[in-house]
Short mmCIF file of N, CA and C in Angstrom, two decimals:
data_model
loop_
_atom_site.label_atom_id
_atom_site.label_comp_id
_atom_site.label_asym_id
_atom_site.label_seq_id
_atom_site.Cartn_x
_atom_site.Cartn_y
_atom_site.Cartn_z
N UNK U 9 167.22 263.39 -24.77
CA UNK U 9 167.27 263.92 -23.43
C UNK U 9 168.52 264.81 -23.25
N UNK U 10 169.67 264.35 -23.78
CA UNK U 10 170.91 265.13 -23.68
C UNK U 10 170.80 266.44 -24.46
N UNK U 11 170.15 266.40 -25.61
CA UNK U 11 169.96 267.61 -26.42
C UNK U 11 169.09 268.62 -25.67
N UNK U 12 168.05 268.14 -25.01
CA UNK U 12 167.15 269.00 -24.24
C UNK U 12 167.91 269.67 -23.10
N UNK U 13 168.71 268.92 -22.35
CA UNK U 13 169.51 269.47 -21.25
C UNK U 13 170.52 270.49 -21.79
N UNK U 14 171.19 270.15 -22.90
CA UNK U 14 172.17 271.06 -23.49
C UNK U 14 171.49 272.35 -23.96
N UNK U 15 170.31 272.24 -24.53
CA UNK U 15 169.55 273.41 -24.99
C UNK U 15 169.18 274.31 -23.82
N UNK U 16 168.68 273.74 -22.73
CA UNK U 16 168.31 274.52 -21.55
C UNK U 16 169.53 275.23 -20.97
N UNK U 17 170.65 274.51 -20.90
CA UNK U 17 171.88 275.12 -20.38
C UNK U 17 172.35 276.27 -21.28
N UNK U 18 172.25 276.08 -22.57
CA UNK U 18 172.66 277.13 -23.51
C UNK U 18 171.78 278.37 -23.36
N UNK U 19 170.47 278.18 -23.22
CA UNK U 19 169.55 279.31 -23.02
C UNK U 19 169.84 280.04 -21.71
N UNK U 20 170.07 279.28 -20.65
CA UNK U 20 170.39 279.88 -19.36
C UNK U 20 171.70 280.67 -19.45
N UNK U 21 172.69 280.10 -20.10
CA UNK U 21 173.97 280.78 -20.28
C UNK U 21 173.78 282.08 -21.06
N UNK U 22 172.98 282.04 -22.10
CA UNK U 22 172.71 283.23 -22.93
C UNK U 22 172.05 284.32 -22.11
N UNK U 23 171.05 283.96 -21.29
CA UNK U 23 170.38 284.96 -20.43
C UNK U 23 171.36 285.58 -19.44
N UNK U 24 172.22 284.78 -18.86
CA UNK U 24 173.22 285.29 -17.93
C UNK U 24 174.19 286.24 -18.63
N UNK U 25 174.63 285.89 -19.82
CA UNK U 25 175.52 286.77 -20.58
C UNK U 25 174.86 288.10 -20.90
N UNK U 26 173.57 288.08 -21.25
CA UNK U 26 172.84 289.32 -21.53
C UNK U 26 172.73 290.19 -20.28
N UNK U 27 172.47 289.56 -19.13
CA UNK U 27 172.39 290.31 -17.89
C UNK U 27 173.74 290.93 -17.54
N UNK U 28 174.81 290.19 -17.70
CA UNK U 28 176.15 290.71 -17.41
C UNK U 28 176.46 291.88 -18.34
N UNK U 29 176.13 291.74 -19.62
CA UNK U 29 176.39 292.81 -20.58
C UNK U 29 175.60 294.06 -20.22
N UNK U 30 174.37 293.89 -19.79
CA UNK U 30 173.53 295.03 -19.41
C UNK U 30 174.09 295.74 -18.18
N UNK U 31 174.55 294.98 -17.20
CA UNK U 31 175.04 295.57 -15.96
C UNK U 31 176.48 296.07 -16.05
N UNK U 32 177.27 295.54 -16.96
CA UNK U 32 178.70 295.87 -16.99
C UNK U 32 178.96 297.32 -17.36
N UNK U 33 178.07 297.96 -18.10
CA UNK U 33 178.26 299.36 -18.47
C UNK U 33 177.84 300.33 -17.40
N UNK U 34 177.30 299.86 -16.33
CA UNK U 34 176.80 300.72 -15.27
C UNK U 34 177.72 300.68 -14.06
N UNK U 35 177.78 301.82 -13.36
CA UNK U 35 178.53 301.85 -12.12
C UNK U 35 177.67 301.28 -10.98
N UNK U 36 176.39 301.41 -11.15
CA UNK U 36 175.48 301.07 -10.07
C UNK U 36 174.51 300.01 -10.53
N UNK U 37 174.23 299.06 -9.70
CA UNK U 37 173.20 298.07 -10.00
C UNK U 37 172.33 297.90 -8.77
N UNK U 38 171.05 298.08 -8.95
CA UNK U 38 170.10 297.85 -7.87
C UNK U 38 169.57 296.44 -8.05
N UNK U 39 170.13 295.54 -7.29
CA UNK U 39 169.81 294.13 -7.45
C UNK U 39 168.71 293.70 -6.51
N UNK U 40 167.87 292.82 -6.98
CA UNK U 40 166.77 292.30 -6.17
C UNK U 40 165.50 292.30 -6.98
N UNK U 41 164.53 291.55 -6.52
CA UNK U 41 163.28 291.41 -7.26
C UNK U 41 162.06 291.69 -6.40
N UNK U 42 162.23 292.34 -5.26
CA UNK U 42 161.07 292.64 -4.42
C UNK U 42 160.18 293.64 -5.15
N UNK U 43 158.88 293.65 -4.85
CA UNK U 43 157.97 294.62 -5.48
C UNK U 43 158.42 296.07 -5.26
N UNK U 44 158.92 296.38 -4.07
CA UNK U 44 159.36 297.74 -3.78
C UNK U 44 160.55 298.13 -4.66
N UNK U 45 161.50 297.22 -4.83
CA UNK U 45 162.67 297.51 -5.65
C UNK U 45 162.29 297.62 -7.12
N UNK U 46 161.35 296.83 -7.55
CA UNK U 46 160.86 296.95 -8.92
C UNK U 46 160.23 298.32 -9.14
N UNK U 47 159.51 298.81 -8.14
CA UNK U 47 158.89 300.14 -8.23
C UNK U 47 159.97 301.22 -8.32
N UNK U 48 161.03 301.08 -7.55
CA UNK U 48 162.13 302.05 -7.58
C UNK U 48 162.79 302.04 -8.95
N UNK U 49 163.06 300.85 -9.49
CA UNK U 49 163.68 300.76 -10.82
C UNK U 49 162.78 301.38 -11.89
N UNK U 50 161.47 301.21 -11.77
CA UNK U 50 160.54 301.80 -12.73
C UNK U 50 160.56 303.32 -12.63
N UNK U 51 160.62 303.86 -11.41
CA UNK U 51 160.71 305.31 -11.22
C UNK U 51 162.01 305.85 -11.82
N UNK U 52 163.11 305.12 -11.64
CA UNK U 52 164.40 305.52 -12.23
C UNK U 52 164.29 305.52 -13.75
N UNK U 53 163.68 304.47 -14.30
CA UNK U 53 163.53 304.36 -15.76
C UNK U 53 162.74 305.55 -16.32
N UNK U 54 161.73 306.01 -15.59
CA UNK U 54 160.91 307.14 -16.05
C UNK U 54 161.64 308.47 -15.88
N UNK U 55 162.37 308.63 -14.78
CA UNK U 55 163.02 309.91 -14.48
C UNK U 55 164.30 310.13 -15.27
N UNK U 56 165.04 309.07 -15.53
CA UNK U 56 166.39 309.19 -16.11
C UNK U 56 166.43 309.97 -17.43
N UNK U 57 165.56 309.70 -18.40
CA UNK U 57 165.70 310.40 -19.68
C UNK U 57 165.25 311.86 -19.65
N UNK U 58 164.62 312.30 -18.58
CA UNK U 58 164.14 313.68 -18.49
C UNK U 58 165.27 314.59 -17.98
N UNK U 59 165.02 315.87 -18.00
CA UNK U 59 165.95 316.84 -17.41
C UNK U 59 165.42 317.34 -16.06
N UNK U 60 164.35 316.73 -15.57
CA UNK U 60 163.69 317.19 -14.35
C UNK U 60 164.60 317.05 -13.14
N UNK U 61 164.44 318.00 -12.23
CA UNK U 61 165.07 317.90 -10.92
C UNK U 61 164.36 316.79 -10.17
N UNK U 62 165.12 316.00 -9.43
CA UNK U 62 164.56 314.83 -8.74
C UNK U 62 164.83 314.96 -7.24
N UNK U 63 163.80 314.66 -6.44
CA UNK U 63 163.94 314.59 -4.99
C UNK U 63 163.72 313.15 -4.57
N UNK U 64 164.72 312.59 -3.91
CA UNK U 64 164.65 311.21 -3.42
C UNK U 64 164.49 311.28 -1.91
N UNK U 65 163.45 310.64 -1.40
CA UNK U 65 163.22 310.64 0.04
C UNK U 65 163.33 309.22 0.58
N UNK U 66 163.69 309.13 1.84
CA UNK U 66 163.78 307.82 2.48
C UNK U 66 164.65 307.92 3.71
N UNK U 67 164.55 306.91 4.52
CA UNK U 67 165.32 306.88 5.76
C UNK U 67 166.81 306.73 5.47
N UNK U 68 167.62 307.08 6.45
CA UNK U 68 169.06 306.93 6.31
C UNK U 68 169.40 305.47 6.06
N UNK U 69 170.33 305.25 5.13
CA UNK U 69 170.79 303.90 4.85
C UNK U 69 169.95 303.12 3.86
N UNK U 70 168.99 303.79 3.21
CA UNK U 70 168.12 303.06 2.27
C UNK U 70 168.61 303.10 0.83
N UNK U 71 169.75 303.74 0.57
CA UNK U 71 170.32 303.72 -0.77
C UNK U 71 169.92 304.88 -1.65
N UNK U 72 169.67 306.04 -1.06
CA UNK U 72 169.26 307.21 -1.86
C UNK U 72 170.35 307.61 -2.85
N UNK U 73 171.62 307.53 -2.44
CA UNK U 73 172.69 307.88 -3.38
C UNK U 73 172.80 306.85 -4.50
N UNK U 74 172.56 305.59 -4.22
CA UNK U 74 172.55 304.57 -5.28
C UNK U 74 171.47 304.88 -6.32
N UNK U 75 170.32 305.31 -5.85
CA UNK U 75 169.24 305.68 -6.77
C UNK U 75 169.65 306.89 -7.60
N UNK U 76 170.27 307.88 -6.95
CA UNK U 76 170.73 309.07 -7.68
C UNK U 76 171.75 308.69 -8.75
N UNK U 77 172.68 307.82 -8.41
CA UNK U 77 173.68 307.37 -9.39
C UNK U 77 173.03 306.58 -10.52
N UNK U 78 172.04 305.77 -10.19
CA UNK U 78 171.34 305.00 -11.23
C UNK U 78 170.61 305.93 -12.19
N UNK U 79 170.01 307.00 -11.68
CA UNK U 79 169.35 307.99 -12.53
C UNK U 79 170.38 308.61 -13.47
N UNK U 80 171.50 309.03 -12.90
CA UNK U 80 172.57 309.64 -13.71
C UNK U 80 173.10 308.66 -14.75
N UNK U 81 173.40 307.43 -14.33
CA UNK U 81 173.99 306.43 -15.22
C UNK U 81 173.06 306.04 -16.36
N UNK U 82 171.76 306.22 -16.16
CA UNK U 82 170.78 305.86 -17.19
C UNK U 82 170.33 307.07 -18.00
N UNK U 83 170.92 308.21 -17.74
CA UNK U 83 170.50 309.45 -18.41
C UNK U 83 171.43 309.81 -19.57
N UNK U 84 171.05 310.83 -20.30
CA UNK U 84 171.89 311.34 -21.37
C UNK U 84 173.14 312.04 -20.85
N UNK U 85 173.23 312.24 -19.55
CA UNK U 85 174.39 312.90 -18.93
C UNK U 85 175.40 311.89 -18.36
N UNK U 86 175.18 310.62 -18.61
CA UNK U 86 175.98 309.56 -18.00
C UNK U 86 177.47 309.67 -18.29
N UNK U 87 177.84 310.24 -19.41
CA UNK U 87 179.26 310.34 -19.76
C UNK U 87 179.94 311.54 -19.10
N UNK U 88 179.15 312.37 -18.44
CA UNK U 88 179.70 313.54 -17.73
C UNK U 88 179.76 313.24 -16.24
N UNK U 89 180.22 314.21 -15.46
CA UNK U 89 180.45 314.00 -14.03
C UNK U 89 179.16 313.81 -13.23
N UNK U 90 179.25 312.94 -12.24
CA UNK U 90 178.26 312.82 -11.17
C UNK U 90 178.97 313.35 -9.94
N UNK U 91 178.51 314.49 -9.42
CA UNK U 91 179.17 315.15 -8.30
C UNK U 91 178.26 315.07 -7.09
N UNK U 92 178.70 314.37 -6.06
CA UNK U 92 177.91 314.19 -4.84
C UNK U 92 178.42 315.12 -3.74
N UNK U 93 177.48 315.80 -3.09
CA UNK U 93 177.80 316.69 -1.98
C UNK U 93 176.93 316.30 -0.79
N UNK U 94 177.57 316.01 0.34
CA UNK U 94 176.83 315.71 1.57
C UNK U 94 176.63 317.03 2.30
N UNK U 95 175.42 317.52 2.30
CA UNK U 95 175.12 318.83 2.88
C UNK U 95 175.32 318.88 4.39
N UNK U 96 175.38 317.74 5.05
CA UNK U 96 175.56 317.69 6.51
C UNK U 96 177.01 317.88 6.93
N UNK U 97 177.93 317.54 6.07
CA UNK U 97 179.34 317.51 6.48
C UNK U 97 180.06 318.84 6.30
N UNK U 98 179.46 319.78 5.59
CA UNK U 98 180.13 321.05 5.32
C UNK U 98 179.69 322.12 6.32
N UNK U 99 180.66 322.89 6.80
CA UNK U 99 180.34 324.01 7.67
C UNK U 99 179.57 325.05 6.86
N UNK U 100 178.61 325.70 7.51
CA UNK U 100 177.76 326.65 6.80
C UNK U 100 178.57 327.74 6.10
N UNK U 101 179.62 328.24 6.75
CA UNK U 101 180.42 329.31 6.16
C UNK U 101 181.14 328.85 4.89
N UNK U 102 181.50 327.56 4.81
CA UNK U 102 182.22 327.05 3.65
C UNK U 102 181.29 326.50 2.57
N UNK U 103 180.04 326.26 2.94
CA UNK U 103 179.12 325.58 2.04
C UNK U 103 178.91 326.36 0.74
N UNK U 104 178.69 327.66 0.84
CA UNK U 104 178.47 328.48 -0.34
C UNK U 104 179.68 328.44 -1.27
N UNK U 105 180.87 328.55 -0.71
CA UNK U 105 182.08 328.48 -1.51
C UNK U 105 182.25 327.10 -2.14
N UNK U 106 181.93 326.05 -1.39
CA UNK U 106 182.04 324.68 -1.89
C UNK U 106 181.11 324.47 -3.09
N UNK U 107 179.88 324.95 -3.00
CA UNK U 107 178.93 324.76 -4.09
C UNK U 107 179.18 325.68 -5.28
N UNK U 108 179.33 326.96 -5.00
CA UNK U 108 179.37 327.96 -6.07
C UNK U 108 180.78 328.40 -6.45
N UNK U 109 181.77 328.06 -5.64
CA UNK U 109 183.14 328.48 -5.91
C UNK U 109 183.41 329.86 -5.35
N UNK U 110 184.65 330.31 -5.50
CA UNK U 110 185.00 331.65 -5.04
C UNK U 110 186.20 332.17 -5.85
N UNK U 111 186.34 333.47 -5.83
CA UNK U 111 187.46 334.13 -6.50
C UNK U 111 188.57 334.41 -5.48
N UNK U 112 189.76 334.48 -5.97
CA UNK U 112 190.91 334.81 -5.13
C UNK U 112 190.64 336.15 -4.43
N UNK U 113 190.86 336.16 -3.12
CA UNK U 113 190.68 337.39 -2.34
C UNK U 113 189.24 337.68 -1.94
N UNK U 114 188.33 336.80 -2.22
CA UNK U 114 186.91 337.03 -1.90
C UNK U 114 186.66 337.06 -0.39
N UNK U 115 187.51 336.38 0.36
CA UNK U 115 187.41 336.38 1.81
C UNK U 115 188.78 336.02 2.37
N UNK U 116 188.93 336.15 3.67
CA UNK U 116 190.20 335.83 4.32
C UNK U 116 190.59 334.39 3.98
N UNK U 117 191.84 334.18 3.65
CA UNK U 117 192.40 332.88 3.29
C UNK U 117 191.99 332.37 1.91
N UNK U 118 191.32 333.17 1.11
CA UNK U 118 191.02 332.78 -0.27
C UNK U 118 192.22 333.19 -1.12
N UNK U 119 193.29 332.38 -1.04
CA UNK U 119 194.55 332.73 -1.69
C UNK U 119 194.55 332.39 -3.18
N UNK U 120 193.56 331.60 -3.61
CA UNK U 120 193.40 331.30 -5.03
C UNK U 120 191.93 331.08 -5.34
N UNK U 121 191.60 331.20 -6.60
CA UNK U 121 190.22 330.95 -7.02
C UNK U 121 189.93 329.46 -6.93
N UNK U 122 188.67 329.13 -6.71
CA UNK U 122 188.26 327.73 -6.62
C UNK U 122 186.96 327.54 -7.38
N UNK U 123 186.97 326.54 -8.24
CA UNK U 123 185.77 326.18 -8.98
C UNK U 123 184.86 325.40 -8.03
N UNK U 124 183.58 325.74 -7.99
CA UNK U 124 182.65 325.05 -7.10
C UNK U 124 182.10 323.77 -7.70
N UNK U 125 181.27 323.10 -6.92
CA UNK U 125 180.69 321.83 -7.34
C UNK U 125 179.74 321.98 -8.52
N UNK U 126 179.07 323.13 -8.64
CA UNK U 126 178.19 323.33 -9.79
C UNK U 126 178.98 323.27 -11.09
N UNK U 127 180.12 323.95 -11.13
CA UNK U 127 180.93 323.92 -12.35
C UNK U 127 181.56 322.55 -12.57
N UNK U 128 181.90 321.87 -11.49
CA UNK U 128 182.43 320.51 -11.61
C UNK U 128 181.38 319.59 -12.25
N UNK U 129 180.11 319.86 -11.96
CA UNK U 129 179.01 319.03 -12.49
C UNK U 129 178.50 319.55 -13.84
N UNK U 130 179.11 320.57 -14.40
CA UNK U 130 178.64 321.15 -15.66
C UNK U 130 178.49 320.05 -16.73
N UNK U 131 177.29 319.96 -17.28
CA UNK U 131 177.00 318.94 -18.28
C UNK U 131 176.56 317.61 -17.67
N UNK U 132 176.74 317.47 -16.36
CA UNK U 132 176.42 316.22 -15.68
C UNK U 132 175.34 316.41 -14.62
N UNK U 133 175.53 315.71 -13.51
CA UNK U 133 174.54 315.69 -12.44
C UNK U 133 175.17 316.14 -11.13
N UNK U 134 174.48 317.04 -10.43
CA UNK U 134 174.87 317.45 -9.09
C UNK U 134 173.90 316.79 -8.11
N UNK U 135 174.44 316.00 -7.21
CA UNK U 135 173.63 315.31 -6.20
C UNK U 135 173.86 315.96 -4.85
N UNK U 136 172.80 316.54 -4.28
CA UNK U 136 172.87 317.15 -2.95
C UNK U 136 172.16 316.23 -1.96
N UNK U 137 172.96 315.55 -1.16
CA UNK U 137 172.42 314.63 -0.16
C UNK U 137 172.09 315.43 1.10
N UNK U 138 170.97 315.14 1.69
CA UNK U 138 170.45 315.83 2.88
C UNK U 138 170.23 317.32 2.60
N UNK U 139 169.49 317.59 1.54
CA UNK U 139 169.17 318.95 1.10
C UNK U 139 168.45 319.76 2.19
N UNK U 140 167.72 319.10 3.07
CA UNK U 140 166.98 319.81 4.11
C UNK U 140 167.90 320.52 5.11
N UNK U 141 169.18 320.17 5.11
CA UNK U 141 170.12 320.77 6.05
C UNK U 141 170.74 322.07 5.54
N UNK U 142 170.41 322.47 4.32
CA UNK U 142 170.99 323.68 3.73
C UNK U 142 170.37 324.92 4.36
N UNK U 143 171.20 325.92 4.66
CA UNK U 143 170.72 327.14 5.29
C UNK U 143 169.80 327.93 4.36
N UNK U 144 168.93 328.76 4.91
CA UNK U 144 168.02 329.56 4.08
C UNK U 144 168.75 330.46 3.07
N UNK U 145 169.91 331.01 3.45
CA UNK U 145 170.63 331.89 2.51
C UNK U 145 171.14 331.11 1.30
N UNK U 146 171.59 329.89 1.51
CA UNK U 146 172.06 329.07 0.40
C UNK U 146 170.86 328.56 -0.41
N UNK U 147 169.73 328.32 0.24
CA UNK U 147 168.52 327.91 -0.47
C UNK U 147 168.13 328.94 -1.53
N UNK U 148 168.29 330.21 -1.22
CA UNK U 148 167.98 331.28 -2.18
C UNK U 148 168.87 331.16 -3.41
N UNK U 149 170.16 330.93 -3.20
CA UNK U 149 171.09 330.81 -4.32
C UNK U 149 170.84 329.52 -5.12
N UNK U 150 170.45 328.45 -4.44
CA UNK U 150 170.09 327.21 -5.14
C UNK U 150 168.89 327.43 -6.04
N UNK U 151 167.90 328.14 -5.53
CA UNK U 151 166.70 328.41 -6.31
C UNK U 151 167.05 329.21 -7.56
N UNK U 152 167.90 330.20 -7.42
CA UNK U 152 168.31 330.99 -8.58
C UNK U 152 169.06 330.12 -9.60
N UNK U 153 169.93 329.25 -9.11
CA UNK U 153 170.66 328.36 -10.01
C UNK U 153 169.69 327.46 -10.79
N UNK U 154 168.68 326.96 -10.12
CA UNK U 154 167.69 326.10 -10.77
C UNK U 154 166.85 326.88 -11.79
N UNK U 155 166.39 328.06 -11.38
CA UNK U 155 165.50 328.83 -12.25
C UNK U 155 166.22 329.46 -13.43
N UNK U 156 167.41 329.98 -13.21
CA UNK U 156 168.11 330.75 -14.23
C UNK U 156 169.24 329.99 -14.92
N UNK U 157 169.70 328.89 -14.33
CA UNK U 157 170.84 328.19 -14.89
C UNK U 157 172.12 329.00 -14.74
N UNK U 158 172.16 329.81 -13.68
CA UNK U 158 173.32 330.65 -13.42
C UNK U 158 173.73 330.54 -11.96
N UNK U 159 175.03 330.65 -11.73
CA UNK U 159 175.55 330.70 -10.36
C UNK U 159 176.44 331.92 -10.23
N UNK U 160 176.64 332.32 -8.99
CA UNK U 160 177.54 333.45 -8.74
C UNK U 160 178.56 333.03 -7.70
N UNK U 161 179.79 332.76 -8.14
CA UNK U 161 180.84 332.42 -7.18
C UNK U 161 181.03 333.55 -6.17
N UNK U 162 181.44 333.22 -4.97
CA UNK U 162 181.69 334.23 -3.95
C UNK U 162 182.75 335.19 -4.47
N UNK U 163 182.39 336.48 -4.52
CA UNK U 163 183.33 337.49 -5.01
C UNK U 163 183.52 337.49 -6.51
N UNK U 164 182.68 336.78 -7.24
CA UNK U 164 182.85 336.67 -8.69
C UNK U 164 181.63 337.12 -9.47
N UNK U 165 181.72 336.92 -10.76
CA UNK U 165 180.63 337.29 -11.67
C UNK U 165 179.76 336.08 -11.98
N UNK U 166 178.57 336.35 -12.44
CA UNK U 166 177.61 335.31 -12.78
C UNK U 166 178.14 334.43 -13.91
N UNK U 167 177.93 333.12 -13.75
CA UNK U 167 178.40 332.13 -14.72
C UNK U 167 177.22 331.23 -15.09
N UNK U 168 177.05 330.97 -16.39
CA UNK U 168 176.01 330.02 -16.82
C UNK U 168 176.52 328.61 -16.58
N UNK U 169 175.61 327.75 -16.16
CA UNK U 169 175.99 326.37 -15.88
C UNK U 169 174.85 325.43 -16.28
N UNK U 170 175.23 324.31 -16.87
CA UNK U 170 174.28 323.30 -17.32
C UNK U 170 174.44 322.08 -16.41
N UNK U 171 173.43 321.79 -15.62
CA UNK U 171 173.51 320.68 -14.68
C UNK U 171 172.12 320.11 -14.47
N UNK U 172 172.10 318.89 -14.00
CA UNK U 172 170.85 318.30 -13.53
C UNK U 172 170.99 318.14 -12.03
N UNK U 173 169.99 318.57 -11.30
CA UNK U 173 170.03 318.48 -9.84
C UNK U 173 169.20 317.30 -9.37
N UNK U 174 169.84 316.46 -8.56
CA UNK U 174 169.16 315.37 -7.88
C UNK U 174 169.45 315.58 -6.40
N UNK U 175 168.40 315.59 -5.59
CA UNK U 175 168.54 315.82 -4.16
C UNK U 175 167.96 314.65 -3.38
N UNK U 176 168.40 314.54 -2.13
CA UNK U 176 167.87 313.49 -1.26
C UNK U 176 167.74 314.04 0.14
N UNK U 177 166.80 313.47 0.87
CA UNK U 177 166.63 313.83 2.28
C UNK U 177 165.93 312.71 3.01
N UNK U 178 166.19 312.66 4.32
CA UNK U 178 165.45 311.73 5.16
C UNK U 178 164.41 312.47 5.99
N UNK U 179 164.32 313.78 5.78
CA UNK U 179 163.36 314.60 6.51
C UNK U 179 162.07 314.77 5.72
N UNK U 180 161.03 315.16 6.42
CA UNK U 180 159.73 315.43 5.82
C UNK U 180 159.75 316.88 5.31
N UNK U 181 160.04 317.08 4.02
CA UNK U 181 160.17 318.44 3.48
C UNK U 181 158.86 319.23 3.53
N UNK U 182 157.70 318.64 3.22
CA UNK U 182 156.47 319.43 3.39
C UNK U 182 156.31 319.97 4.81
N UNK U 183 156.71 319.19 5.80
CA UNK U 183 156.65 319.66 7.19
C UNK U 183 157.68 320.76 7.42
N UNK U 184 158.87 320.62 6.85
CA UNK U 184 159.91 321.65 6.97
C UNK U 184 159.45 322.96 6.32
N UNK U 185 158.70 322.86 5.22
CA UNK U 185 158.14 324.05 4.58
C UNK U 185 157.15 324.72 5.53
N UNK U 186 156.26 323.94 6.14
CA UNK U 186 155.28 324.48 7.09
C UNK U 186 155.96 325.16 8.26
N UNK U 187 157.07 324.57 8.73
CA UNK U 187 157.81 325.12 9.87
C UNK U 187 158.65 326.33 9.49
N UNK U 188 158.83 326.56 8.19
CA UNK U 188 159.61 327.70 7.72
C UNK U 188 161.10 327.44 7.62
N UNK U 189 161.55 326.21 7.77
CA UNK U 189 162.98 325.93 7.68
C UNK U 189 163.42 325.55 6.26
N UNK U 190 162.45 325.35 5.36
CA UNK U 190 162.77 325.06 3.97
C UNK U 190 161.86 325.87 3.07
N UNK U 191 162.43 326.50 2.05
CA UNK U 191 161.66 327.38 1.16
C UNK U 191 160.65 326.59 0.34
N UNK U 192 159.44 327.09 0.32
CA UNK U 192 158.37 326.43 -0.42
C UNK U 192 158.66 326.45 -1.93
N UNK U 193 159.15 327.58 -2.44
CA UNK U 193 159.42 327.66 -3.87
C UNK U 193 160.55 326.73 -4.29
N UNK U 194 161.53 326.53 -3.43
CA UNK U 194 162.60 325.58 -3.73
C UNK U 194 162.08 324.15 -3.67
N UNK U 195 161.21 323.86 -2.73
CA UNK U 195 160.62 322.52 -2.63
C UNK U 195 159.88 322.17 -3.91
N UNK U 196 159.09 323.12 -4.41
CA UNK U 196 158.33 322.84 -5.63
C UNK U 196 159.18 322.95 -6.88
#
């Protein structure tokens, strides 16, 4: 009886050690066993090894950034930067400079060149939270970056950049496309 109890305890301890080892290398852990969470983890498992652009939808506070980080952490880009940008918090005039960078003298108060978030994410993942809030003019530049793998800093020359784009929104993007506030080609 004592051997049986000791064996069960040893097996349980071993399983716990394996779980700790699996989770310790990750920054993010989506814990829980609900059917919905299992579905999310399965989607992450399928998306992570690809180079595909990912759109995460869901209500505010549902963990869209955690999912984006889990995709990055499980991908071949995990050792490179994960750069998160909240599209709601940036003023429209500064947004383009924040994403694409700018050259010294490109506009008033541009006293030095600045590398944008795309270059910061070079080789890694760029996460754009609340993508539906991006202005139409910036949407055009985002589409070019996705299609061509090139960005153009404000006042600068075209630069090649290697990034994976993961976006999130709590809005209904197909409806935003119908309303004309979000580009159909960027959505697809």
